[in-house]
Amino acid sequence: MKKLNLTDKRKPDYFYSEAIKTLRTNIQLSGQSIKTILVTSCFPNEGKSDVVLSLAQELGSIGKKVLLLDADIRKTAYAGRLGVEEEVKGLSQLLSGQVGLQDIIYETNFPNMDIIFGGPAAPNPSGLLSENIFKVFLKEVREYYNYILIDTPPIGTVIDAAVIGRCCDGAIFLIQPGSVRYRDAQKAFAQLERSGCRVLGAVMNKIDTSSDKYYSSYYKHYGEYYRRSDDESQK
Ligand SMILES: Nc1ncnc2c1ncn2[C@@H]1O[C@H](COP(=O)(O)OP(=O)(O)OP(=O)(O)O)[C@@H](O)[C@H]1O
Ligand SMILES: [Mg+2]
């Protein structure tokens, strides 16, 4: 298996990482049979890929063997975001029979986290994902990992997440408050449930903490605390 050195360019955020820890605990409490978990949302840009990455890092950091699977083969995000400069193979190439499983799994410098990139954009993503080869592939990789976290396109826009949901143990539904109408969220949620996938829960993302008195006062407190300990660790 090839090893890649990934760079997470995001700035540490106390509230975000605490929320990810809570999400990780809730996933663990869902039971050992929940291994393949997809993350989706109604619309683009709600933060799915970021949450999948953070959750994979978090589960890896506590010793769980994790595979981050980028199943958004319309718009793969991770290679660019994680500073990968070399050419990497991905899921679309496996599903179209061009490469084998060992060619697309990359070991990473993040503890216990392997990654599969989306690969080049395919002309018929939902068709490819509906093929039996995807099901067989997921069945095979689940033998090697504690968790397989699957990034998908928005279910309110394209059908891919529902197709993927047919082969998953659970789904996390992400919502950006204020940008999604109740009816749209309800429709997307129902679509996900119809796929037969158990919806483990919903996550609110991109909450504006500065407009909330409770959050903003705590944010200030912890922000100061973190700056201070950062300074101390550099002494
Ligand atoms: N909690 C957050 N707070 C602020 N910005 C965020 C947060 N989560 C994600 N973002 C930013 O929002 C943008 C979209 O995030 P991301 O790519 O993870 O969304 P996505 O749902 O995967 O989008 P797409 O549907 O297009 O794949 C990025 O620029 C990311 O840095
Ligand atoms: Mg994404």
Short mmCIF file of C-alpha atoms and ligand atoms in Angstrom, two decimals:
data_model
loop_
_atom_site.label_atom_id
_atom_site.label_comp_id
_atom_site.label_asym_id
_atom_site.label_seq_id
_atom_site.Cartn_x
_atom_site.Cartn_y
_atom_site.Cartn_z
CA MET A 1 0.00 0.00 0.00
CA LYS A 2 1.37 3.43 -0.91
CA LYS A 3 1.83 6.02 1.82
CA LEU A 4 0.89 9.67 1.39
CA ASN A 5 1.90 12.61 3.50
CA LEU A 6 -1.24 14.71 3.94
CA THR A 7 -1.37 18.28 5.21
CA ASP A 8 -4.47 19.52 6.98
CA LYS A 9 -4.40 23.27 6.36
CA ARG A 10 -7.39 24.09 8.56
CA LYS A 11 -6.94 26.20 11.68
CA PRO A 12 -7.70 24.41 14.97
CA ASP A 13 -11.11 25.38 16.35
CA TYR A 14 -12.03 24.45 19.90
CA PHE A 15 -15.82 24.26 19.42
CA TYR A 16 -15.57 22.40 16.14
CA SER A 17 -13.25 19.75 17.56
CA GLU A 18 -15.39 19.35 20.68
CA ALA A 19 -18.46 18.83 18.47
CA ILE A 20 -16.54 16.25 16.43
CA LYS A 21 -15.62 14.41 19.64
CA THR A 22 -19.29 14.33 20.64
CA LEU A 23 -20.22 13.02 17.20
CA ARG A 24 -17.53 10.35 17.48
CA THR A 25 -18.86 9.25 20.88
CA ASN A 26 -22.40 9.05 19.53
CA ILE A 27 -21.22 6.92 16.63
CA GLN A 28 -19.43 4.58 19.00
CA LEU A 29 -22.60 4.33 21.07
CA SER A 30 -24.56 3.29 17.97
CA GLY A 31 -23.02 -0.17 18.28
CA GLN A 32 -20.26 -2.25 16.77
CA SER A 33 -22.36 -3.31 13.80
CA ILE A 34 -22.32 0.29 12.51
CA LYS A 35 -19.18 0.36 10.42
CA THR A 36 -19.98 1.91 7.06
CA ILE A 37 -21.32 5.41 7.58
CA LEU A 38 -22.15 7.95 4.92
CA VAL A 39 -22.37 11.67 5.43
CA THR A 40 -24.69 13.75 3.31
CA SER A 41 -26.71 16.98 3.36
CA CYS A 42 -29.45 18.67 1.35
CA PHE A 43 -27.27 21.04 -0.61
CA PRO A 44 -23.67 21.66 -1.63
CA ASN A 45 -21.26 23.49 0.63
CA GLU A 46 -22.81 22.55 3.99
CA GLY A 47 -19.51 21.10 5.23
CA LYS A 48 -19.77 17.34 4.56
CA SER A 49 -16.20 16.78 3.36
CA ASP A 50 -14.78 18.74 6.30
CA VAL A 51 -16.82 16.76 8.83
CA VAL A 52 -15.87 13.42 7.24
CA LEU A 53 -12.18 14.32 7.42
CA SER A 54 -12.36 15.56 11.02
CA LEU A 55 -14.35 12.54 12.14
CA ALA A 56 -11.91 10.16 10.45
CA GLN A 57 -8.97 11.91 12.14
CA GLU A 58 -10.75 11.82 15.49
CA LEU A 59 -11.62 8.10 15.31
CA GLY A 60 -8.08 7.34 14.15
CA SER A 61 -6.62 9.32 17.05
CA ILE A 62 -8.37 7.09 19.59
CA GLY A 63 -6.98 3.95 17.94
CA LYS A 64 -9.80 2.97 15.59
CA LYS A 65 -8.75 1.79 12.15
CA VAL A 66 -10.52 4.15 9.75
CA LEU A 67 -10.98 4.37 6.01
CA LEU A 68 -12.03 7.72 4.58
CA LEU A 69 -13.85 6.97 1.34
CA ASP A 70 -14.52 9.85 -1.02
CA ALA A 71 -17.60 8.65 -2.88
CA ASP A 72 -18.31 12.07 -4.36
CA ILE A 73 -17.05 11.03 -7.77
CA ARG A 74 -18.59 14.12 -9.33
CA LYS A 75 -16.35 16.54 -7.47
CA THR A 76 -13.52 14.97 -5.51
CA ALA A 77 -12.26 17.27 -2.76
CA TYR A 78 -9.52 15.74 -0.73
CA ALA A 79 -6.39 15.58 -2.91
CA GLY A 80 -6.35 19.37 -3.38
CA ARG A 81 -7.46 20.11 0.17
CA LEU A 82 -4.82 17.88 1.73
CA GLY A 83 -1.93 19.10 -0.39
CA VAL A 84 -1.46 15.95 -2.49
CA GLU A 85 0.63 16.91 -5.49
CA GLU A 86 1.25 13.55 -7.11
CA GLU A 87 -1.34 11.83 -9.26
CA VAL A 88 -3.53 9.49 -7.23
CA LYS A 89 -5.96 6.79 -8.32
CA GLY A 90 -9.48 6.68 -6.97
CA LEU A 91 -12.90 5.09 -6.61
CA SER A 92 -14.22 5.93 -10.08
CA GLN A 93 -11.32 3.99 -11.60
CA LEU A 94 -12.00 0.97 -9.41
CA LEU A 95 -15.71 0.98 -10.23
CA SER A 96 -15.03 1.26 -13.95
CA GLY A 97 -12.65 -1.71 -13.79
CA GLN A 98 -9.46 0.19 -14.57
CA VAL A 99 -7.58 -0.57 -11.34
CA GLY A 100 -7.73 -2.94 -8.38
CA LEU A 101 -8.49 -2.29 -4.73
CA GLN A 102 -4.84 -2.25 -3.67
CA ASP A 103 -4.15 0.54 -6.21
CA ILE A 104 -6.59 2.99 -4.62
CA ILE A 105 -6.09 2.57 -0.86
CA TYR A 106 -3.49 4.98 0.52
CA GLU A 107 -2.02 4.87 3.98
CA THR A 108 -1.66 8.35 5.49
CA ASN A 109 0.40 10.14 8.13
CA PHE A 110 -2.80 10.67 10.16
CA PRO A 111 -2.83 7.93 12.82
CA ASN A 112 -4.82 4.85 11.79
CA MET A 113 -6.40 6.60 8.81
CA ASP A 114 -6.31 5.32 5.24
CA ILE A 115 -7.93 7.16 2.36
CA ILE A 116 -9.54 6.41 -0.99
CA PHE A 117 -9.89 9.42 -3.28
CA GLY A 118 -12.83 9.92 -5.64
CA GLY A 119 -10.75 9.62 -8.80
CA PRO A 120 -11.44 11.38 -12.10
CA ALA A 121 -15.03 12.59 -12.59
CA ALA A 122 -17.08 9.83 -14.20
CA PRO A 123 -19.78 10.50 -16.83
CA ASN A 124 -22.41 8.45 -14.99
CA PRO A 125 -21.64 8.49 -11.23
CA SER A 126 -24.93 7.11 -9.91
CA GLY A 127 -24.82 4.33 -12.50
CA LEU A 128 -21.31 3.37 -11.43
CA LEU A 129 -22.25 3.42 -7.75
CA SER A 130 -25.28 1.17 -8.43
CA GLU A 131 -23.06 -1.55 -9.89
CA ASN A 132 -22.58 -4.68 -7.84
CA ILE A 133 -18.85 -3.99 -7.74
CA PHE A 134 -19.45 -1.15 -5.23
CA LYS A 135 -21.32 -3.47 -2.89
CA VAL A 136 -18.62 -6.14 -3.18
CA PHE A 137 -15.92 -3.53 -2.59
CA LEU A 138 -17.58 -2.25 0.60
CA LYS A 139 -18.05 -5.79 1.87
CA GLU A 140 -14.37 -6.47 1.36
CA VAL A 141 -13.01 -3.32 3.02
CA ARG A 142 -15.23 -3.63 6.08
CA GLU A 143 -13.19 -6.67 7.09
CA TYR A 144 -10.12 -4.48 7.61
CA TYR A 145 -11.49 -1.37 9.31
CA ASN A 146 -13.42 -0.39 12.40
CA TYR A 147 -15.07 2.45 10.49
CA ILE A 148 -15.51 3.42 6.86
CA LEU A 149 -16.60 7.03 6.60
CA ILE A 150 -18.11 7.91 3.25
CA ASP A 151 -18.27 11.40 1.81
CA THR A 152 -21.12 11.82 -0.69
CA PRO A 153 -22.67 14.54 -2.85
CA PRO A 154 -25.75 16.40 -1.52
CA ILE A 155 -28.84 14.19 -1.57
CA GLY A 156 -31.13 17.13 -2.33
CA THR A 157 -29.31 17.65 -5.62
CA VAL A 158 -28.29 14.20 -6.91
CA ILE A 159 -29.30 10.62 -6.13
CA ASP A 160 -25.80 9.21 -5.38
CA ALA A 161 -26.05 9.29 -1.56
CA ALA A 162 -29.30 7.29 -1.66
CA VAL A 163 -27.65 4.75 -3.95
CA ILE A 164 -24.66 4.49 -1.60
CA GLY A 165 -27.06 4.32 1.37
CA ARG A 166 -28.37 0.97 0.16
CA CYS A 167 -25.02 -0.60 1.09
CA CYS A 168 -24.31 1.35 4.32
CA ASP A 169 -25.00 0.62 7.97
CA GLY A 170 -25.82 4.21 8.84
CA ALA A 171 -26.01 7.81 7.68
CA ILE A 172 -25.31 11.19 9.20
CA PHE A 173 -27.41 14.04 7.90
CA LEU A 174 -25.72 17.42 7.97
CA ILE A 175 -27.71 20.65 8.08
CA GLN A 176 -26.54 24.22 7.85
CA PRO A 177 -29.10 26.13 9.92
CA GLY A 178 -30.64 29.07 8.15
CA SER A 179 -29.74 27.92 4.67
CA VAL A 180 -32.05 24.92 4.33
CA ARG A 181 -35.85 25.13 4.39
CA TYR A 182 -37.66 22.69 6.65
CA ARG A 183 -39.48 21.14 3.68
CA ASP A 184 -36.24 20.54 1.77
CA ALA A 185 -34.60 18.95 4.80
CA GLN A 186 -37.64 16.74 5.36
CA LYS A 187 -37.66 15.63 1.70
CA ALA A 188 -33.94 14.83 1.74
CA PHE A 189 -34.23 12.97 5.03
CA ALA A 190 -37.11 10.86 3.64
CA GLN A 191 -35.10 10.08 0.51
CA LEU A 192 -32.26 8.81 2.67
CA GLU A 193 -34.57 6.67 4.77
CA ARG A 194 -36.15 5.19 1.63
CA SER A 195 -32.73 3.89 0.63
CA GLY A 196 -33.03 1.54 3.60
CA CYS A 197 -30.13 3.16 5.39
CA ARG A 198 -30.52 3.85 9.10
CA VAL A 199 -30.20 7.57 9.76
CA LEU A 200 -28.03 7.75 12.87
CA GLY A 201 -28.68 11.42 13.46
CA ALA A 202 -28.49 14.97 12.22
CA VAL A 203 -25.60 17.37 12.71
CA MET A 204 -25.94 21.12 12.57
CA ASN A 205 -22.91 22.69 10.94
CA LYS A 206 -21.67 26.21 10.28
CA ILE A 207 -23.53 27.73 13.21
CA ASP A 208 -22.67 31.39 13.54
CA THR A 209 -21.33 31.49 17.11
CA SER A 210 -20.72 35.25 17.07
CA SER A 211 -24.47 35.97 16.92
CA ASP A 212 -25.19 33.75 19.92
CA LYS A 213 -24.49 35.20 23.37
CA TYR A 214 -23.91 31.83 25.02
CA TYR A 215 -21.48 30.57 22.40
CA SER A 216 -19.65 33.83 21.93
CA SER A 217 -18.87 34.27 25.64
CA TYR A 218 -17.55 30.72 25.89
CA TYR A 219 -15.67 31.02 22.62
CA LYS A 220 -13.81 34.06 23.94
CA HIS A 221 -12.97 32.21 27.13
CA TYR A 222 -11.61 29.13 25.39
CA GLY A 223 -9.94 31.12 22.63
CA GLU A 224 -7.93 32.93 25.28
CA TYR A 225 -7.17 29.72 27.13
CA TYR A 226 -5.87 28.08 23.98
CA ARG A 227 -3.69 30.97 22.94
CA ARG A 228 -2.13 30.96 26.38
CA SER A 229 -1.35 27.24 26.38
CA ASP A 230 0.02 27.51 22.82
CA ASP A 231 2.42 30.21 24.02
CA GLU A 232 3.43 28.10 26.97
CA SER A 233 4.14 25.05 24.84
CA GLN A 234 6.53 27.11 22.74
CA LYS A 235 8.67 28.12 25.72
N1 LIG B 1 -18.19 24.42 10.54
C1 LIG B 1 -17.74 25.23 9.57
N2 LIG B 1 -17.59 26.55 9.79
C2 LIG B 1 -17.15 27.37 8.82
N3 LIG B 1 -16.82 26.97 7.57
C3 LIG B 1 -16.96 25.68 7.28
C4 LIG B 1 -17.41 24.73 8.26
N4 LIG B 1 -17.45 23.51 7.68
C5 LIG B 1 -17.04 23.69 6.40
N5 LIG B 1 -16.73 24.98 6.17
C6 LIG B 1 -16.26 25.55 4.89
O1 LIG B 1 -17.33 25.47 3.97
C7 LIG B 1 -16.85 25.14 2.67
C8 LIG B 1 -17.55 23.90 2.18
O2 LIG B 1 -17.16 22.81 3.00
P1 LIG B 1 -17.14 21.34 2.42
O3 LIG B 1 -16.39 21.28 1.14
O4 LIG B 1 -16.73 20.46 3.53
O5 LIG B 1 -18.68 21.19 2.09
P2 LIG B 1 -19.42 20.05 1.31
O6 LIG B 1 -20.77 19.90 1.95
O7 LIG B 1 -18.56 18.84 1.27
O8 LIG B 1 -19.58 20.67 -0.14
P3 LIG B 1 -19.97 19.90 -1.48
O9 LIG B 1 -21.41 19.51 -1.37
O10 LIG B 1 -19.76 20.93 -2.55
O11 LIG B 1 -19.07 18.71 -1.60
C9 LIG B 1 -15.34 24.99 2.80
O12 LIG B 1 -14.73 26.17 2.38
C10 LIG B 1 -15.13 24.76 4.28
O13 LIG B 1 -13.87 25.20 4.70
MG MG B 2 -17.86 17.71 -0.33
#
